[in-house]
C-alpha cells in the first residue's frame, strides 16, 4: 500500500492523512457496529461481541507493557505506564479490564467462561495477537502510531453508550461503566501519541510507515467485527469450538 | 478446551482422537470449500481464494524453517528440511510456492500483485502469522503436531482437483499443477509427524497439548475460509484495502 515515491508531508498534512484513514477505515463504519448501536442485535449477539472484545481488552495491558519495555526514557515510560494503570487498576475489581467483566456479567456471561477464552472466535485471537506482535516487532514510532485509533474512539463510545441504552433493555448504565472513563482517557492518550508522531515522523518513509501502522490497526478492529458478523449474524456460522449462544456458559 | 483430568491414551487411541478432530474441524467441511469444489463460485471468487491462499503457501517455508532452527538432531532436521525443499524448489520456477503462482497466473492474477500481498484479507495475514508464531513459541512436539492437518489433505486435494476441473472452464490441469506432488508429499510428511507424535506424546498433558495443537491448526485453515466467505460471497463485504475483483490487478 505504500506509495513508491512518497512526498514529505507537513505535520498538519500528516495529521490530516491519519484522520482520513480513520474516516475511511475505523470500525464505526462496519455493519456489525451499526447493527450493535442501532438495536438490531439480539442479546446473544451482544454477548458474542462482549465475549470476543474481552480478549482485546485483556491483551491491551500486554500490548502496552511490550511497548513500555522498549521505550528509552523515563519520561516516555511514565506516559505509557498510565495506560497500563488505566486498564489494570490499583486493586482487584478496578481498571478497564475489570469494568469490561462487569459488562459481560451484566449480559449474563459467567466470568470464568469469559476469562477462560474457551469460546473465543479464533479470528479474534489471531487479530489481537497480531496487534501485540506488531508492537513488539516494529519501530517505536510505528508502535505508538498504531494506538492512534483512539483519535476516533470518543465518537464511537458516545454512539455506543447512547444507542445501547436506548435499544436494549438488558443493558444498564452500570453494565456500560467501562466506557465512561475512556471518554477522558482516550483523548489524553491520543493527544500524546499524535504529538509524538507529528514530531518524530519527519521523513517520507517514516510518515508512510506511520500511516501504514494506523491502517494496520484499523484492520485489526475491522476484522474482529467481520468474524463476529460472519459467525453470529444470520446466516450464523459459528466456527467449531466457539461460543454457542444459549449454552451453559450464558445465562 | 483441555480436560482438567485427562487420562493417558494409548498411541492408537491418540491417533483416533487426532483423526476425530480432523473429521470435525478440517476445512473440507467449511461451506466455502464445498462451494469451491461444487462449482458454486465464480472466477472472481476463485481468484480471491487463490490470492489469499498464496500467503499461506508463501509462509510455509518460513514456518518450517522456524521449526528447523529449533530441532535438536541432524536426523530430525534432515526430515524437516525436505519440506522446505518441496516448497522452495531447487531452481527458480520450481517448488510448491512457484507452482501456486502458476495457479494464480492461470486464474488471471498478475504475479506482482499476488506477491505484493497488497490485496490480502487482513484476517488471512493474522491467521497465517499466528501459525508461524505457534511453531516458534510452543514445544517442538506441539509444533510438529500442528502439521498433522496433512493427514487429511489428500482427500481434500482429490476432491478439489476433480471438482474444479469439472466445474470451471477457467481451470486447467496445468493451472492445478501445485496439487499433484502434494498427493505424495503430504502422506510422507504426515506419516513422519504422526509417528513422532505417537512416540513422544506419552503423558496425559502432552497428549492434550498435541490434540490442542491440531485443533489450533484446524482453526487457522477454517478462519481463512470464514474471511473469504464473508468478504467475497454474497452479500460480499470486502474489508478496506483488500482485493476487489475486476480491478487492474485481475485480468
XYZ file of C-alpha atoms in Angstrom:
502
model
C 0.000 0.000 0.000
C 2.989 2.292 0.479
C 3.494 4.747 -2.356
C 6.738 4.224 -4.203
C 7.746 7.880 -4.177
C 6.051 9.434 -1.171
C 6.491 13.145 -0.637
C 7.340 14.790 2.638
C 4.214 15.991 4.435
C 3.988 18.826 6.927
C 2.899 17.775 10.418
C -0.568 19.133 9.701
C -0.785 17.231 6.423
C 0.327 14.067 8.186
C -2.379 14.542 10.789
C -4.943 15.106 8.029
C -3.831 11.892 6.328
C -4.145 9.998 9.606
C -7.634 11.370 10.179
C -8.593 10.450 6.607
C -7.630 6.839 7.313
C -9.913 6.863 10.330
C -12.761 8.345 8.306
C -12.441 5.514 5.814
C -11.383 2.521 7.884
C -12.309 2.942 11.551
C -14.681 0.222 12.698
C -17.550 2.603 13.432
C -18.229 2.177 9.692
C -18.579 -1.607 9.978
C -22.087 -3.071 9.501
C -21.809 -5.069 12.737
C -21.134 -1.892 14.701
C -24.003 -0.072 13.078
C -26.261 -3.006 13.962
C -24.968 -3.010 17.548
C -25.659 0.683 18.028
C -28.958 0.683 16.200
C -30.502 -2.041 18.325
C -30.552 -4.594 15.530
C -28.807 -7.320 17.518
C -30.305 -9.742 19.994
C -28.877 -10.419 23.450
C -26.922 -13.486 22.268
C -25.224 -11.422 19.561
C -24.317 -8.671 22.035
C -22.942 -11.412 24.311
C -20.760 -12.708 21.477
C -19.464 -9.196 20.838
C -18.634 -8.563 24.508
C -17.059 -12.008 24.919
C -14.735 -11.545 21.963
C -13.939 -7.921 22.685
C -12.930 -9.040 26.191
C -9.833 -10.660 24.714
C -8.866 -7.366 23.110
C -9.301 -5.536 26.418
C -7.397 -8.220 28.311
C -4.414 -8.061 25.965
C -4.141 -4.268 25.862
C -2.019 -4.182 29.052
C 0.274 -6.814 27.471
C 0.453 -4.692 24.322
C 1.321 -1.606 26.336
C 3.827 -3.445 28.528
C 5.507 -4.777 25.396
C 5.995 -1.211 24.222
C 6.873 0.032 27.710
C 9.759 -2.455 27.778
C 11.165 -0.862 24.631
C 10.803 2.832 25.444
C 14.153 4.540 26.038
C 13.398 7.269 28.603
C 11.671 7.507 31.966
C 9.534 10.333 30.562
C 8.139 8.146 27.786
C 7.751 5.187 30.112
C 5.831 7.264 32.689
C 3.475 8.403 29.952
C 2.916 4.900 28.651
C 2.707 3.331 32.125
C -0.501 5.292 32.714
C -2.240 3.203 30.087
C -1.460 0.012 31.969
C -2.695 1.601 35.205
C -5.928 2.581 33.461
C -6.540 -0.964 32.295
C -5.290 -2.986 35.268
C -6.403 -0.608 38.037
C -4.922 -0.231 41.522
C -6.790 -3.022 43.279
C -8.912 -6.049 42.425
C -12.116 -5.047 40.669
C -10.749 -1.718 39.408
C -9.464 -0.751 35.973
C -10.728 -1.169 32.460
C -10.391 -4.939 32.179
C -12.410 -5.454 35.392
C -15.013 -2.975 34.146
C -15.302 -4.938 30.917
C -16.121 -8.021 33.008
C -18.995 -6.004 34.556
C -20.297 -5.691 31.006
C -20.026 -9.401 30.231
C -21.526 -10.181 33.665
C -24.399 -7.765 33.053
C -25.013 -9.518 29.750
C -25.315 -12.854 31.537
C -21.971 -14.466 30.748
C -20.167 -16.350 33.501
C -16.901 -14.639 34.357
C -14.972 -17.912 34.465
C -16.133 -18.733 30.963
C -15.220 -15.292 29.651
C -11.729 -15.280 31.152
C -11.065 -18.906 30.093
C -11.216 -17.686 26.464
C -12.675 -21.092 25.581
C -15.450 -19.613 23.475
C -13.344 -17.047 21.649
C -13.535 -16.893 17.870
C -10.126 -17.989 16.539
C -10.099 -14.904 14.296
C -10.358 -12.685 17.391
C -7.327 -14.352 18.912
C -5.288 -14.080 15.707
C -6.134 -10.395 15.232
C -5.438 -9.349 18.804
C -2.223 -11.355 18.943
C -1.142 -9.722 15.688
C -1.502 -6.339 17.383
C 0.777 -7.365 20.271
C 3.302 -8.804 17.794
C 3.256 -5.593 15.783
C 4.103 -3.529 18.850
C 6.893 -5.943 19.718
C 8.440 -6.138 16.247
C 8.064 -2.717 14.621
C 9.764 0.587 15.320
C 8.697 2.528 18.408
C 7.271 5.184 16.110
C 5.060 2.631 14.338
C 4.058 1.056 17.641
C 2.946 4.425 19.004
C 1.183 5.277 15.737
C -0.790 2.040 15.897
C -2.506 3.374 19.031
C -3.945 6.312 17.111
C -7.324 4.665 16.568
C -8.033 6.331 19.922
C -8.316 9.578 17.994
C -11.645 8.251 16.760
C -12.900 6.354 19.806
C -14.763 9.121 21.722
C -17.280 9.362 18.898
C -17.882 5.632 18.730
C -18.142 5.353 22.507
C -20.772 8.083 22.687
C -22.765 6.428 19.907
C -22.392 3.039 21.516
C -23.463 4.020 25.010
C -26.471 6.075 23.964
C -27.516 3.580 21.285
C -27.207 0.526 23.509
C -29.041 2.142 26.434
C -31.863 3.244 24.161
C -32.309 -0.017 22.307
C -31.507 -2.871 24.673
C -33.485 -3.498 27.861
C -30.741 -5.901 29.000
C -28.176 -3.075 29.105
C -27.892 -0.629 32.035
C -25.595 2.323 32.806
C -23.779 0.095 35.336
C -23.194 -2.529 32.648
C -21.581 0.135 30.480
C -19.330 1.510 33.243
C -16.301 0.583 31.128
C -16.892 3.347 28.677
C -17.235 6.461 30.830
C -13.566 6.800 31.888
C -12.499 6.052 28.330
C -14.104 9.297 27.208
C -11.368 11.218 29.040
C -8.547 8.634 28.921
C -8.638 8.108 25.152
C -8.237 11.791 24.184
C -5.432 12.232 26.716
C -3.646 9.166 25.311
C -4.209 10.025 21.672
C -3.108 13.651 22.239
C 0.232 12.325 23.409
C 0.573 9.753 20.625
C -0.406 12.248 17.938
C 2.080 14.842 19.193
C 4.791 12.161 19.268
C 4.043 11.073 15.718
C 3.870 14.660 14.417
C 7.262 15.359 15.967
C 9.091 12.154 15.013
C 7.703 11.164 11.602
C 9.820 13.647 9.661
C 10.814 11.717 6.536
C 8.615 10.431 3.700
C 9.485 6.871 4.712
C 8.625 7.199 8.387
C 5.448 9.098 7.520
C 4.346 6.277 5.224
C 5.195 3.769 7.954
C 3.061 5.715 10.419
C 0.115 5.798 8.022
C 0.514 2.085 7.361
C 0.602 1.394 11.112
C -2.747 3.112 11.536
C -4.210 1.208 8.558
C -2.924 -1.999 10.137
C -4.592 -1.168 13.458
C -7.861 -0.322 11.737
C -7.696 -3.707 10.008
C -7.348 -5.422 13.403
C -10.554 -3.868 14.728
C -12.363 -4.314 11.411
C -11.500 -7.993 11.068
C -12.768 -8.670 14.595
C -16.176 -7.386 13.512
C -16.036 -9.310 10.223
C -15.613 -12.500 12.243
C -18.464 -11.623 14.629
C -20.776 -10.731 11.770
C -19.979 -13.961 9.932
C -20.311 -16.190 12.982
C -23.317 -14.689 14.752
C -25.470 -12.710 12.335
C -27.814 -14.584 10.019
C -26.967 -16.949 8.496
C -24.871 -17.580 11.618
C -21.894 -19.854 11.032
C -20.160 -20.379 14.362
C -16.749 -21.995 13.809
C -16.017 -25.271 15.640
C -15.402 -24.735 19.353
C -16.520 -21.102 19.627
C -19.260 -19.677 21.853
C -22.701 -21.033 21.086
C -25.417 -18.739 22.493
C -27.791 -20.411 24.904
C -25.219 -22.836 26.291
C -24.405 -23.318 29.989
C -21.836 -20.528 29.864
C -24.566 -17.979 29.157
C -27.498 -17.390 31.465
C -10.784 -26.776 25.892
C -8.316 -29.055 27.718
C -9.971 -31.524 30.068
C -8.984 -30.938 33.688
C -8.165 -34.588 34.378
C -7.182 -36.149 31.084
C -6.426 -39.858 31.059
C -3.428 -41.461 29.399
C -4.263 -42.687 25.909
C -2.556 -45.490 24.037
C -0.812 -44.435 20.830
C -3.718 -45.861 18.824
C -6.261 -44.001 20.940
C -4.285 -40.792 20.498
C -4.275 -41.285 16.738
C -8.016 -41.940 16.813
C -8.544 -38.725 18.772
C -6.437 -36.793 16.256
C -8.409 -38.209 13.347
C -11.663 -37.368 15.126
C -10.555 -33.717 15.308
C -9.961 -33.754 11.573
C -13.357 -35.314 10.927
C -15.000 -32.488 12.872
C -12.823 -29.469 12.176
C -10.802 -29.873 8.989
C -11.681 -27.205 6.438
C -13.090 -29.647 3.889
C -16.264 -29.266 5.988
C -16.372 -25.468 5.504
C -19.171 -24.084 3.295
C -16.691 -22.062 1.225
C -14.736 -25.199 0.378
C -17.854 -27.081 -0.525
C -18.841 -24.197 -2.799
C -15.352 -24.127 -4.366
C -15.397 -27.837 -5.160
C -19.017 -27.932 -6.259
C -18.584 -25.228 -8.880
C -20.695 -22.678 -6.995
C -18.106 -19.904 -7.142
C -17.420 -17.512 -9.968
C -13.964 -16.750 -11.328
C -13.520 -13.671 -9.121
C -14.252 -15.707 -6.008
C -11.794 -18.411 -7.031
C -9.248 -15.630 -7.650
C -9.813 -14.306 -4.125
C -9.309 -17.792 -2.700
C -6.065 -18.390 -4.639
C -4.750 -14.911 -3.823
C -5.270 -15.332 -0.099
C -4.134 -18.931 -0.001
C -0.919 -17.782 -1.690
C 0.128 -16.103 1.554
C -0.297 -19.398 3.397
C 1.824 -21.203 0.800
C 4.446 -18.470 0.839
C 4.832 -18.580 4.631
C 5.018 -22.372 4.931
C 8.801 -22.392 4.248
C 9.179 -19.730 6.989
C 7.074 -21.870 9.308
C 9.183 -24.927 8.571
C 12.469 -23.015 8.851
C 11.340 -21.685 12.228
C 10.898 -25.245 13.413
C 14.048 -26.437 11.644
C 16.032 -23.918 13.670
C 14.762 -25.490 16.885
C 15.189 -29.182 16.068
C 17.961 -30.825 18.112
C 19.348 -33.537 15.809
C 20.581 -33.785 12.234
C 18.175 -36.664 11.681
C 15.166 -34.549 12.592
C 16.479 -31.571 10.657
C 17.064 -33.640 7.504
C 13.490 -34.884 7.706
C 12.087 -31.384 8.165
C 14.400 -29.781 5.604
C 12.693 -31.812 2.894
C 9.538 -29.791 3.453
C 11.369 -26.550 2.689
C 12.882 -28.140 -0.418
C 9.414 -29.180 -1.551
C 8.080 -25.664 -1.211
C 11.039 -23.602 -2.388
C 12.324 -25.981 -5.071
C 15.870 -26.289 -6.413
C 15.767 -23.521 -9.024
C 13.629 -20.542 -9.997
C 10.163 -21.644 -11.068
C 10.280 -24.940 -9.186
C 8.721 -25.919 -5.862
C 5.292 -25.548 -4.347
C 5.255 -21.770 -3.960
C 6.165 -21.272 -7.634
C 3.518 -23.805 -8.633
C 0.954 -21.873 -6.629
C 1.843 -18.810 -8.702
C 1.006 -20.856 -11.807
C -2.443 -21.239 -10.315
C -2.896 -17.518 -9.609
C -1.488 -16.753 -13.063
C -3.863 -19.233 -14.696
C -6.704 -17.517 -12.878
C -5.685 -14.171 -14.364
C -3.981 -12.502 -11.423
C -0.788 -10.541 -12.041
C 2.123 -12.183 -10.242
C 3.460 -8.880 -8.953
C 0.116 -8.112 -7.388
C -0.128 -11.546 -5.778
C 3.371 -11.457 -4.297
C 2.990 -7.838 -3.125
C 0.308 -9.088 -0.700
C -1.428 -5.744 -1.199
C -4.835 -7.289 -1.715
C -4.634 -9.816 1.093
C -7.504 -10.006 3.552
C -6.132 -8.859 6.922
C -7.665 -11.950 8.516
C -5.566 -14.160 6.220
C -2.406 -12.411 7.337
C -3.304 -12.666 11.032
C -4.168 -16.368 10.775
C -1.073 -17.381 8.814
C 1.207 -15.310 11.026
C -0.379 -16.952 14.083
C 0.676 -20.325 12.669
C 4.297 -19.228 12.318
C 4.232 -17.759 15.841
C 2.816 -21.003 17.210
C 5.659 -23.011 15.732
C 8.156 -20.525 17.135
C 6.706 -20.350 20.653
C 5.338 -23.791 21.506
C 7.111 -27.062 22.289
C 8.648 -28.982 19.400
C 6.061 -31.702 19.989
C 3.201 -29.203 19.604
C 4.855 -27.607 16.568
C 5.138 -30.987 14.840
C 1.580 -31.908 15.841
C 0.258 -28.711 14.283
C 1.361 -30.037 10.874
C -0.966 -33.021 11.188
C -3.717 -31.451 9.107
C -1.749 -33.089 6.299
C -3.267 -36.368 7.451
C -6.481 -35.109 5.889
C -5.192 -33.222 2.868
C -5.025 -35.999 0.217
C -8.808 -36.336 0.367
C -9.437 -32.622 0.026
C -6.881 -32.299 -2.799
C -8.516 -35.098 -4.797
C -11.931 -33.508 -4.323
C -10.574 -30.090 -5.193
C -8.774 -31.068 -8.392
C -11.576 -33.191 -9.800
C -14.278 -30.746 -8.707
C -12.533 -27.665 -10.064
C -11.642 -29.281 -13.394
C -15.215 -30.460 -13.832
C -16.944 -27.237 -12.906
C -14.732 -24.352 -14.005
C -13.812 -23.747 -17.624
C -11.138 -21.271 -16.475
C -9.218 -24.029 -14.659
C -6.857 -26.443 -16.469
C -4.667 -29.331 -15.312
C -1.631 -27.031 -15.763
C -3.220 -24.439 -13.508
C -3.613 -27.077 -10.817
C -0.035 -28.377 -11.087
C 0.520 -27.423 -7.460
C -1.614 -30.208 -6.168
C -0.234 -33.312 -7.897
C 3.081 -33.571 -5.977
C 1.231 -32.829 -2.739
C -0.625 -36.130 -3.112
C 2.630 -37.965 -2.371
C 4.428 -35.330 -0.278
C 1.643 -34.841 2.256
C 1.305 -38.527 3.240
C 5.089 -38.896 3.530
C 5.230 -35.812 5.770
C 2.221 -36.712 7.871
C 3.492 -40.306 8.313
C 6.613 -38.900 9.906
C 4.769 -36.361 12.056
C 2.217 -38.889 13.211
C 4.899 -41.420 14.168
C 6.762 -38.677 16.057
C 3.653 -37.642 17.957
C 2.689 -41.247 18.755
C 6.156 -41.867 20.139
C 6.668 -38.638 22.098
C 3.228 -37.707 23.451
C 3.332 -40.166 26.334
C 1.730 -38.258 29.199
C -1.867 -37.061 29.563
C -0.607 -33.473 29.474
C 1.461 -33.766 26.318
C -1.317 -35.738 24.635
C -3.794 -32.978 25.404
C -1.289 -30.410 24.116
C -0.950 -32.359 20.871
C -4.716 -32.541 20.403
C -4.992 -28.817 21.121
C -2.233 -28.080 18.591
C -4.218 -29.856 15.884
C -7.419 -28.013 16.885
C -5.453 -24.757 16.685
C -4.183 -25.581 13.202
C -7.664 -26.522 12.026
C -8.877 -23.141 13.304
C -6.213 -21.395 11.195
C -7.440 -23.000 7.983
C -11.100 -22.624 8.962
C -10.837 -18.932 9.803
C -9.181 -18.234 6.442
C -12.281 -19.611 4.737
C -14.601 -17.712 7.096
C -12.911 -14.498 5.988
C -13.147 -15.403 2.277
C -16.786 -16.386 2.582
C -17.638 -13.159 4.406
C -15.696 -10.899 2.052
C -16.468 -12.428 -1.343
C -19.662 -14.484 -1.205
C -22.981 -12.638 -1.306
C -23.562 -10.307 0.357
C -19.879 -9.625 -0.310
C -18.275 -7.288 2.206
C -14.686 -6.691 1.164
C -12.754 -5.024 4.013
C -10.997 -1.710 3.239
C -7.874 -2.189 1.130
C -8.380 -5.840 0.165
C -8.639 -7.300 -3.347
C -11.614 -6.036 -5.319
C -12.425 -8.383 -8.231
C -12.347 -6.742 -11.619
C -9.643 -4.234 -10.754
C -6.432 -3.707 -12.724
C -4.677 -6.428 -10.782
C -7.002 -9.052 -12.214
C -7.360 -9.726 -15.903
